PDB file of C-alpha atoms in Angstrom:
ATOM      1  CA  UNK K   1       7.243 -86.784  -4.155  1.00  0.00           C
ATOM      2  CA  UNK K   2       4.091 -89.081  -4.746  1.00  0.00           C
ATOM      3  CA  UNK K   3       0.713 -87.376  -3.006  1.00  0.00           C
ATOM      4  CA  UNK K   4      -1.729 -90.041  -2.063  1.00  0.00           C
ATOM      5  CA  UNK K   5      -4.774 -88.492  -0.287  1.00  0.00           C
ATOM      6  CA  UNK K   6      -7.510 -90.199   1.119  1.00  0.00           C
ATOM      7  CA  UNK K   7     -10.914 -88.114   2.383  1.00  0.00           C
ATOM      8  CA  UNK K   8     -10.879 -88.962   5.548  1.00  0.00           C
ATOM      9  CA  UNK K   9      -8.691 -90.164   8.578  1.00  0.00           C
ATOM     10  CA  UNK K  10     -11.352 -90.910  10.803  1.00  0.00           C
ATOM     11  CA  UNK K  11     -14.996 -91.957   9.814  1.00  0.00           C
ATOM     12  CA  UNK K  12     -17.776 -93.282  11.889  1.00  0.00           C
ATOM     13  CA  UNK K  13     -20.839 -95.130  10.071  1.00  0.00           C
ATOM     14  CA  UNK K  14     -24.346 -96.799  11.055  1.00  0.00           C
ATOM     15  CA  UNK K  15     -24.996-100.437   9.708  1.00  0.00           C
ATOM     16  CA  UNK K  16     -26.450-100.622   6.505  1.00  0.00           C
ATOM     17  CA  UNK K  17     -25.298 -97.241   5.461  1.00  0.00           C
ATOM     18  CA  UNK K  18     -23.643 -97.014   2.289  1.00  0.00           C
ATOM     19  CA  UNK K  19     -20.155 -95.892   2.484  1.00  0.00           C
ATOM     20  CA  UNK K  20     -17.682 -93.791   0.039  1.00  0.00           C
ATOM     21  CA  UNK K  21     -13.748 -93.772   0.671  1.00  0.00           C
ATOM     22  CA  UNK K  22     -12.111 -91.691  -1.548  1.00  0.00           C
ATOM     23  CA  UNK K  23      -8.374 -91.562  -2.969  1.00  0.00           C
ATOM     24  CA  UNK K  24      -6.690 -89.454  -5.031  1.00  0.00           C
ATOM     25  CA  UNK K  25      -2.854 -89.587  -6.342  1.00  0.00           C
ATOM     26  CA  UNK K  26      -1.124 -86.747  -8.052  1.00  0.00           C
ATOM     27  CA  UNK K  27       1.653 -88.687  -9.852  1.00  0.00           C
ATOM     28  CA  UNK K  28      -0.355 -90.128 -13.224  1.00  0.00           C
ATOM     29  CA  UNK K  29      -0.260 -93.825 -12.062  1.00  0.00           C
ATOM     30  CA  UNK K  30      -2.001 -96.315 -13.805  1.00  0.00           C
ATOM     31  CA  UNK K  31      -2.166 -98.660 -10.479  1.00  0.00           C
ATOM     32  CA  UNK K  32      -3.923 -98.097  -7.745  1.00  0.00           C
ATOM     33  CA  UNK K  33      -4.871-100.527  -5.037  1.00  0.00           C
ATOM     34  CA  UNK K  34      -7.804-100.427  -1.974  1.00  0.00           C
ATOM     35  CA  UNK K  35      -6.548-102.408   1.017  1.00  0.00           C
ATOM     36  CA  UNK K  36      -8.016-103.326   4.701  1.00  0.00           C
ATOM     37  CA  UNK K  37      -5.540-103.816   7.522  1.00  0.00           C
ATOM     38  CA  UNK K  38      -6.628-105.892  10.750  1.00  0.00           C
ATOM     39  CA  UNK K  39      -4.523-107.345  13.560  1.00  0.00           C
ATOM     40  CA  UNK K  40      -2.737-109.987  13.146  1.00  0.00           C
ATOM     41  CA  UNK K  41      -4.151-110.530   9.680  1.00  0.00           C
ATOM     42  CA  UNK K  42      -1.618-108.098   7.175  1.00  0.00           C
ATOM     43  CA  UNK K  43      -3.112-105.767   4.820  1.00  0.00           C
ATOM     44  CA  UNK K  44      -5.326-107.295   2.543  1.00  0.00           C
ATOM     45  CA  UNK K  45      -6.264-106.802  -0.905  1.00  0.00           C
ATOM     46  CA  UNK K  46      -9.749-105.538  -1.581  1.00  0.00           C
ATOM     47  CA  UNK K  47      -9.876-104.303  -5.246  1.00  0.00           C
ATOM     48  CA  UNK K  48      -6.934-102.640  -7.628  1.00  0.00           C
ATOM     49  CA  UNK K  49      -7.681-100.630 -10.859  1.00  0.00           C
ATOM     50  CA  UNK K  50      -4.551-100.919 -13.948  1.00  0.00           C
ATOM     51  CA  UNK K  51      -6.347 -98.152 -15.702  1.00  0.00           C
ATOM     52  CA  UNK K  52      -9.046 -95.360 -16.084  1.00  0.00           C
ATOM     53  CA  UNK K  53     -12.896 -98.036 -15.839  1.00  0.00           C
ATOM     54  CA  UNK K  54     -10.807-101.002 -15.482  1.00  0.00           C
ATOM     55  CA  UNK K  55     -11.361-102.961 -11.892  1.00  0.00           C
ATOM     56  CA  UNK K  56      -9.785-106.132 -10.589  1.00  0.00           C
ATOM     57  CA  UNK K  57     -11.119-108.524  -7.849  1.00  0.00           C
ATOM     58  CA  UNK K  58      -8.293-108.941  -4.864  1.00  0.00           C
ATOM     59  CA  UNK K  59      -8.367-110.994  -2.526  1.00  0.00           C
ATOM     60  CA  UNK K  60     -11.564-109.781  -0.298  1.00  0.00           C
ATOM     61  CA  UNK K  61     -13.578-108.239  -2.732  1.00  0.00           C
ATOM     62  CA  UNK K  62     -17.045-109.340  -1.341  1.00  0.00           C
ATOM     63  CA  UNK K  63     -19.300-106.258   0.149  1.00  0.00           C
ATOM     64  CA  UNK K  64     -17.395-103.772  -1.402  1.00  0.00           C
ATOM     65  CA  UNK K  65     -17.495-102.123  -4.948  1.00  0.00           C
ATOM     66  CA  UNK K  66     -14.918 -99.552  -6.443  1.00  0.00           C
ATOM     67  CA  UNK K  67     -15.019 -97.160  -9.258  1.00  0.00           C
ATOM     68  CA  UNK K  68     -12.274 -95.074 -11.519  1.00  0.00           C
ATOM     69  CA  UNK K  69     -14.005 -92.476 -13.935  1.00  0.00           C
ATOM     70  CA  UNK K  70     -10.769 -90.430 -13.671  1.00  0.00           C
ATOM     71  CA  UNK K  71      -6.978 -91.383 -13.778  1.00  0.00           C
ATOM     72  CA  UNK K  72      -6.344 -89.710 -10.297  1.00  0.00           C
ATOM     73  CA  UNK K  73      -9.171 -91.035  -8.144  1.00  0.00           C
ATOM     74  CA  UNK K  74     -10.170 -94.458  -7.443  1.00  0.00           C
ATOM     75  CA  UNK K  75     -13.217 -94.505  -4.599  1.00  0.00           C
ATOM     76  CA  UNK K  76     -13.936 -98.008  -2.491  1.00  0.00           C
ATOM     77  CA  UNK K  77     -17.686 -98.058  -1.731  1.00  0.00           C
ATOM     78  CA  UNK K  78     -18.887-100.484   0.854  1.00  0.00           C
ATOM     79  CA  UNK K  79     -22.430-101.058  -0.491  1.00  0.00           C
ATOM     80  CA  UNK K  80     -24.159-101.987   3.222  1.00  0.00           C
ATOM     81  CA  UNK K  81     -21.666-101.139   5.662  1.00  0.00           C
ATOM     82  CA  UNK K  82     -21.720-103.734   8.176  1.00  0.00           C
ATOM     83  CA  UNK K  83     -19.575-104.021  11.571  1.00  0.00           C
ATOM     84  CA  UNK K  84     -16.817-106.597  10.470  1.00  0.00           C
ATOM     85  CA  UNK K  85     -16.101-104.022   8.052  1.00  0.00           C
ATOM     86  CA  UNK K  86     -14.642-101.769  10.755  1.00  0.00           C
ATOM     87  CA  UNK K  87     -10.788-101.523  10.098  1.00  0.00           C
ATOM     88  CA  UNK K  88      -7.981 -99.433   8.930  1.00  0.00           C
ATOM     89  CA  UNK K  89      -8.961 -98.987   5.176  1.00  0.00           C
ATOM     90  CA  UNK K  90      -5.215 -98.231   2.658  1.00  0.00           C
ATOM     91  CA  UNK K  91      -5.350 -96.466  -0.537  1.00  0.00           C
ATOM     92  CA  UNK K  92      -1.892 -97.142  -2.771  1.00  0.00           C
ATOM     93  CA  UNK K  93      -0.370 -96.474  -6.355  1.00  0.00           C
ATOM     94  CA  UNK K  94       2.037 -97.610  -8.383  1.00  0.00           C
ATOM     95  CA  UNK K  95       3.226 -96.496 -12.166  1.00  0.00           C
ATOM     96  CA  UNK K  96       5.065 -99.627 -13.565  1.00  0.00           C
ATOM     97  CA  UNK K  97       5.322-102.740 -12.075  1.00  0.00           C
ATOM     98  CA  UNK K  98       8.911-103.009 -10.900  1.00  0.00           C
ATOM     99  CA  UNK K  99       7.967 -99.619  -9.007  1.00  0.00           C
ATOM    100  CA  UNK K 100       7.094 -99.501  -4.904  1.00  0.00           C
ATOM    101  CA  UNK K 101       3.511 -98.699  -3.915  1.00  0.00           C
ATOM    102  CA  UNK K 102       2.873 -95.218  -2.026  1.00  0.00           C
ATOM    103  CA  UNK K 103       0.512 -95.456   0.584  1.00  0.00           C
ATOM    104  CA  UNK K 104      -2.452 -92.503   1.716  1.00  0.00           C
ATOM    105  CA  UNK K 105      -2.935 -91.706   5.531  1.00  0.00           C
ATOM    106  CA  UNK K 106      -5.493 -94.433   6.029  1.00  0.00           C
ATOM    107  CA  UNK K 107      -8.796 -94.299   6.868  1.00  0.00           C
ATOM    108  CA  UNK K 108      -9.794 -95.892  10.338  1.00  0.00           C
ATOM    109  CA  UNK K 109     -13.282 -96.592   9.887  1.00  0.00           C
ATOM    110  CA  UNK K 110     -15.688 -98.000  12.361  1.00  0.00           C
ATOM    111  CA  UNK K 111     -19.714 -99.240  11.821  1.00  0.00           C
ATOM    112  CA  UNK K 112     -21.803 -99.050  14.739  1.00  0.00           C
TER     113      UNK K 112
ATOM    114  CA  UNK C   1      -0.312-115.702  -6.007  1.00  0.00           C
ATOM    115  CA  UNK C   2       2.314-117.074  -3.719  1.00  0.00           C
ATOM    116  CA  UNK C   3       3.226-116.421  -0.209  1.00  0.00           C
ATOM    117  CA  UNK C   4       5.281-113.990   1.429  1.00  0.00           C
ATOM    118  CA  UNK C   5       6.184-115.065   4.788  1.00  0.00           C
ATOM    119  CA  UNK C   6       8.188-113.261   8.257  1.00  0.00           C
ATOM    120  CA  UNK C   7       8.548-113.972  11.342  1.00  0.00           C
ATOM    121  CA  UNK C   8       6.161-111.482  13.718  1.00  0.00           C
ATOM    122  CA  UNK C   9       8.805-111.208  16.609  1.00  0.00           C
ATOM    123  CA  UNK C  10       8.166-108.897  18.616  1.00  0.00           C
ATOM    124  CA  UNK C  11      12.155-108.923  18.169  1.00  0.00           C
ATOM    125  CA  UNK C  12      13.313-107.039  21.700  1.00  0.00           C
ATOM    126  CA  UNK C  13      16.827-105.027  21.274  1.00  0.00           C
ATOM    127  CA  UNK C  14      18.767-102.650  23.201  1.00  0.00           C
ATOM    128  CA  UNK C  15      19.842 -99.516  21.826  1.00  0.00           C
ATOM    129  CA  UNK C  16      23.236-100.233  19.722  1.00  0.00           C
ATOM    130  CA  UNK C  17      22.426-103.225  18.379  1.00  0.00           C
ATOM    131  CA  UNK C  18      22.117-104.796  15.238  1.00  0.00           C
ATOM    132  CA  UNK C  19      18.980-106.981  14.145  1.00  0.00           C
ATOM    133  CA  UNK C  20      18.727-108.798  11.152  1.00  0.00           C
ATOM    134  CA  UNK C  21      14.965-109.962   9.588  1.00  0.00           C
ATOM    135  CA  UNK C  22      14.312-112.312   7.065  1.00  0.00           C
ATOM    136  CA  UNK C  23      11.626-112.636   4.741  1.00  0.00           C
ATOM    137  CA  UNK C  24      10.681-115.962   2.285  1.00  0.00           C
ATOM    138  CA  UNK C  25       8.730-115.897  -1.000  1.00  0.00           C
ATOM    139  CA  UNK C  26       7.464-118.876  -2.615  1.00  0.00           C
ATOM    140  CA  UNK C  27       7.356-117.348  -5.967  1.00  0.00           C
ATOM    141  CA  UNK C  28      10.491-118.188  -8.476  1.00  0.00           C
ATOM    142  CA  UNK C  29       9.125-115.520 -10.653  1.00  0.00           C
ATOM    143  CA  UNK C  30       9.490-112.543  -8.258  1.00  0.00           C
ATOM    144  CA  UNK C  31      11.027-109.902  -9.738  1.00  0.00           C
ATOM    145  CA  UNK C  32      10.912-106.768  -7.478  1.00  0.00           C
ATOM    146  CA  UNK C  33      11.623-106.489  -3.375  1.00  0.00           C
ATOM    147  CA  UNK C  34      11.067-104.021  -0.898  1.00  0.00           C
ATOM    148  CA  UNK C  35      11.054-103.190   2.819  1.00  0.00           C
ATOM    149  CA  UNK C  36       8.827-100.970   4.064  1.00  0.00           C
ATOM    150  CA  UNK C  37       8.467 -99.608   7.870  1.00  0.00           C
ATOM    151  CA  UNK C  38       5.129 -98.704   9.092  1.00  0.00           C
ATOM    152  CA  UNK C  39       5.019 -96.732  13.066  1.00  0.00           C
ATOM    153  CA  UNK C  40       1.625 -98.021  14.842  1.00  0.00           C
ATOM    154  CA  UNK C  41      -1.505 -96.598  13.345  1.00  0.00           C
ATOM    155  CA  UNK C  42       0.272 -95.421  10.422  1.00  0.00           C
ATOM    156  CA  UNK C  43       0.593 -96.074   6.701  1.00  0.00           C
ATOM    157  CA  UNK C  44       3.347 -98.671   5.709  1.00  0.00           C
ATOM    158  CA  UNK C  45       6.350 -96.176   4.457  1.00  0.00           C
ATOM    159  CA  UNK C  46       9.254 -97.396   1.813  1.00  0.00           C
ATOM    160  CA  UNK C  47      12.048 -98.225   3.475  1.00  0.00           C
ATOM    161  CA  UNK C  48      14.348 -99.290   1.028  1.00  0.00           C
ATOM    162  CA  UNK C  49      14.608-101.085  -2.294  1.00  0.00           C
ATOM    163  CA  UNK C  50      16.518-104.396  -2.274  1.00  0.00           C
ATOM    164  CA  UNK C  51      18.649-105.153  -5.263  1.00  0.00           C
ATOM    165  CA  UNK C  52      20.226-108.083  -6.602  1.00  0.00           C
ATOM    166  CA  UNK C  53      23.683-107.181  -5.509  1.00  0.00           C
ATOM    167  CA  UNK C  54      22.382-105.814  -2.343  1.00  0.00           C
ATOM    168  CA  UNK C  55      22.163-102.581  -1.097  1.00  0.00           C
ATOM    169  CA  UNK C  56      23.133-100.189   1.996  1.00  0.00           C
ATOM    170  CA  UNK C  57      21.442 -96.871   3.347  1.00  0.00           C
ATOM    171  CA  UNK C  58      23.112 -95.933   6.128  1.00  0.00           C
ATOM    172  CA  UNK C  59      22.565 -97.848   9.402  1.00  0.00           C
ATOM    173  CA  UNK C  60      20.033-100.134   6.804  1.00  0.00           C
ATOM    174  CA  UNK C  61      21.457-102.992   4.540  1.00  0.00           C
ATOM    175  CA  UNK C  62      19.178-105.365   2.459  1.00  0.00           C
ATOM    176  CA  UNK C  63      19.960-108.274   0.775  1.00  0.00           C
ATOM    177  CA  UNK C  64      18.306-110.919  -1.682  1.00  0.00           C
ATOM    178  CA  UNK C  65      19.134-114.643  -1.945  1.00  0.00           C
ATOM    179  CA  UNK C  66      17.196-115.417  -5.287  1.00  0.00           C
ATOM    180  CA  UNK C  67      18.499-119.010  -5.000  1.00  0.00           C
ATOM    181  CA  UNK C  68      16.893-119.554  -1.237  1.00  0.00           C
ATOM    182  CA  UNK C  69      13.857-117.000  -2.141  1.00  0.00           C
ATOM    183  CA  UNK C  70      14.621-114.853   0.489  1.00  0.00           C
ATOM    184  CA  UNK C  71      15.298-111.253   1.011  1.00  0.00           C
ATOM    185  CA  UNK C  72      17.139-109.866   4.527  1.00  0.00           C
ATOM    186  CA  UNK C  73      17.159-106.665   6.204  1.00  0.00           C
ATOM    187  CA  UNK C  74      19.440-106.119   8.480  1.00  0.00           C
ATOM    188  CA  UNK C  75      19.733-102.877  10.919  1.00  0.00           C
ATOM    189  CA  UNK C  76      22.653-101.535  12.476  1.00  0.00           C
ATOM    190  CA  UNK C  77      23.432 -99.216  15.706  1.00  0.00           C
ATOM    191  CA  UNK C  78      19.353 -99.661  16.789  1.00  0.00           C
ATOM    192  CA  UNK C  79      17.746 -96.389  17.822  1.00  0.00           C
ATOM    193  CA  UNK C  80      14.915 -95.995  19.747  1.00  0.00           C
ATOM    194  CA  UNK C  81      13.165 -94.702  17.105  1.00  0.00           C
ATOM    195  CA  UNK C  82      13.263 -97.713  14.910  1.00  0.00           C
ATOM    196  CA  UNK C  83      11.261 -99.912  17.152  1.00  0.00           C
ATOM    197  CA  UNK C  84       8.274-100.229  14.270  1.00  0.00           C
ATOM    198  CA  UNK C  85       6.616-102.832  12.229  1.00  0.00           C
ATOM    199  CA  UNK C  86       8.802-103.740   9.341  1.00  0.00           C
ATOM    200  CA  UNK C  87       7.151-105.102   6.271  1.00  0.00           C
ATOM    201  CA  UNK C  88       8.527-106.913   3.302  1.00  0.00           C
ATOM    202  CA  UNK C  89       7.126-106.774  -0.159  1.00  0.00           C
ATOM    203  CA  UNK C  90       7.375-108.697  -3.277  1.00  0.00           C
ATOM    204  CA  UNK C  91       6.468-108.255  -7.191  1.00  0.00           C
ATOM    205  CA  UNK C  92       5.926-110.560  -9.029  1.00  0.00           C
ATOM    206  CA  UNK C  93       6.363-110.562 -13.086  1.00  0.00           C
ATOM    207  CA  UNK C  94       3.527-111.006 -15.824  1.00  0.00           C
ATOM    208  CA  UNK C  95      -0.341-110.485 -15.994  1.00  0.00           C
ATOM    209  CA  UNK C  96      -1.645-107.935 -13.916  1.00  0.00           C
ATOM    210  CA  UNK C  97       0.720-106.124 -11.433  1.00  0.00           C
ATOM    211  CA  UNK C  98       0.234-107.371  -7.706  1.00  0.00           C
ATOM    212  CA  UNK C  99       2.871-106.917  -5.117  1.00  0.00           C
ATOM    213  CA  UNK C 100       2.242-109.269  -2.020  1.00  0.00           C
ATOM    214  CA  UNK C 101       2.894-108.254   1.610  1.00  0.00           C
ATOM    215  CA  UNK C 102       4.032-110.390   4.249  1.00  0.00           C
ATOM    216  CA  UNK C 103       2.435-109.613   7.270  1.00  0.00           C
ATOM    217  CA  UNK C 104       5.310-107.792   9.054  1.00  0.00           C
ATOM    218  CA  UNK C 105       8.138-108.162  11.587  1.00  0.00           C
ATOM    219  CA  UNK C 106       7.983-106.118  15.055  1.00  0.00           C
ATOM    220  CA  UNK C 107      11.051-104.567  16.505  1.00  0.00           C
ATOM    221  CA  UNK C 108      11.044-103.442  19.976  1.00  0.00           C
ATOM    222  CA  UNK C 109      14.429-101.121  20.690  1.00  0.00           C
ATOM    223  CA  UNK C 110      15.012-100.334  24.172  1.00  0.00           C
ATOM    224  CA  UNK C 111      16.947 -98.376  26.309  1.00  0.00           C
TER     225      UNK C 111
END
């Protein structure tokens, strides 16, 4: 069964801090995928990684970063947190493309 | 990328009966569908492949209508316990790997 692991479930910031979410998948996929969920909006696509330093733009990439030194961990950093960045924050992976994504816990994040 | 689309419901059943979804995509190229359920607060989970032919896991059946675009899940004998968010998914083929959500269907079972 595919492990995906994220750091935290629950995490509480101060605007302006800068924030680290963590992931980590214990399967050896090459995908892996940062989301945001919000009501009424669908998850959205913040950043994916295909491989080991390689980083994609999604779909609301703006105030966040992400980095993958290692095959099994791919971190979302929000660079000055700010409070429309409070929301239910998705790690995924995927190996090949024809595959479903496996989803970690979440992390429900709010900025004060 | 293309849209993936659903109707949001709420769709309101009572226990023992059967509910069918639908879901569009605008992309001819699609290659891979899913379903996936995800309980309030929670991760989305897999629910089920869908293959061409169609395909049946117990009270769950999916279907895809590659001519129409559209994939169906339909549910049978309702439990309480499948009153959830139900979320389709679709991959598309070439370039970099992307699936696209819709933004999920909401099933209310009652008693």
């Amino acid at each position: 069964d595919v492990k995906v692991t994220q750091s935290s479930r629950y995490l509480v910031k101060r605007t302006g801090e800068k924030v680290f979410l963590e992931c980590v998948q214990d399967m050896d996929h090459e995908n892996m995928f940062w989301y945001r969920q919000d009501p009424g909006l669908g998850l959205r696509l913040i950043y994916f990684s295909y491989d080991v330093k390689m980083k994609e733009k999604g779909d609301i990439p703006e105030g966040y970063s992400v980095s993958r030194e290692k095959k099994e961990r791919f971190s979302l950093i929000l660079e000055s947190a700010s409070t429309n960045q409070t929301s239910m924050y998705l790690c995924a992976t995927t190996g090949s493309g024809d595959q479903p994504q496996h989803f970690g816990d979440g992390t429900r994040l709010s900025i004060l | 990328r293309k849209e993936v689309e659903q109707d949001p419901g709420p769709f309101n059943v009572p226990e023992g009966a059967t509910v069918a979804f639908n879901c569009t995509y605008s992309n001819s190229a699609s290659q891979s569908f899913f379903w996936y359920r995800q309980d309030c607060r929670k991760e989305p989970k897999l629910l089920m492949s869908v293959y061409s032919s169609g395909n049946e896991d117990g009270r769950f059946t999916a279907q895809l209508n590659r001519a129409s675009q559209y994939i169906s899940l339909l549910i049978r004998d309702s439990k309480l316990s499948d009153s959830a968010t139900y979320l389709c998914v679709v991959n598309s083929a070439g370039g970099s790997y992307i699936p696209t959500f819709g933004r999920g269907t909401s099933l209310i079972v009652h008693p």
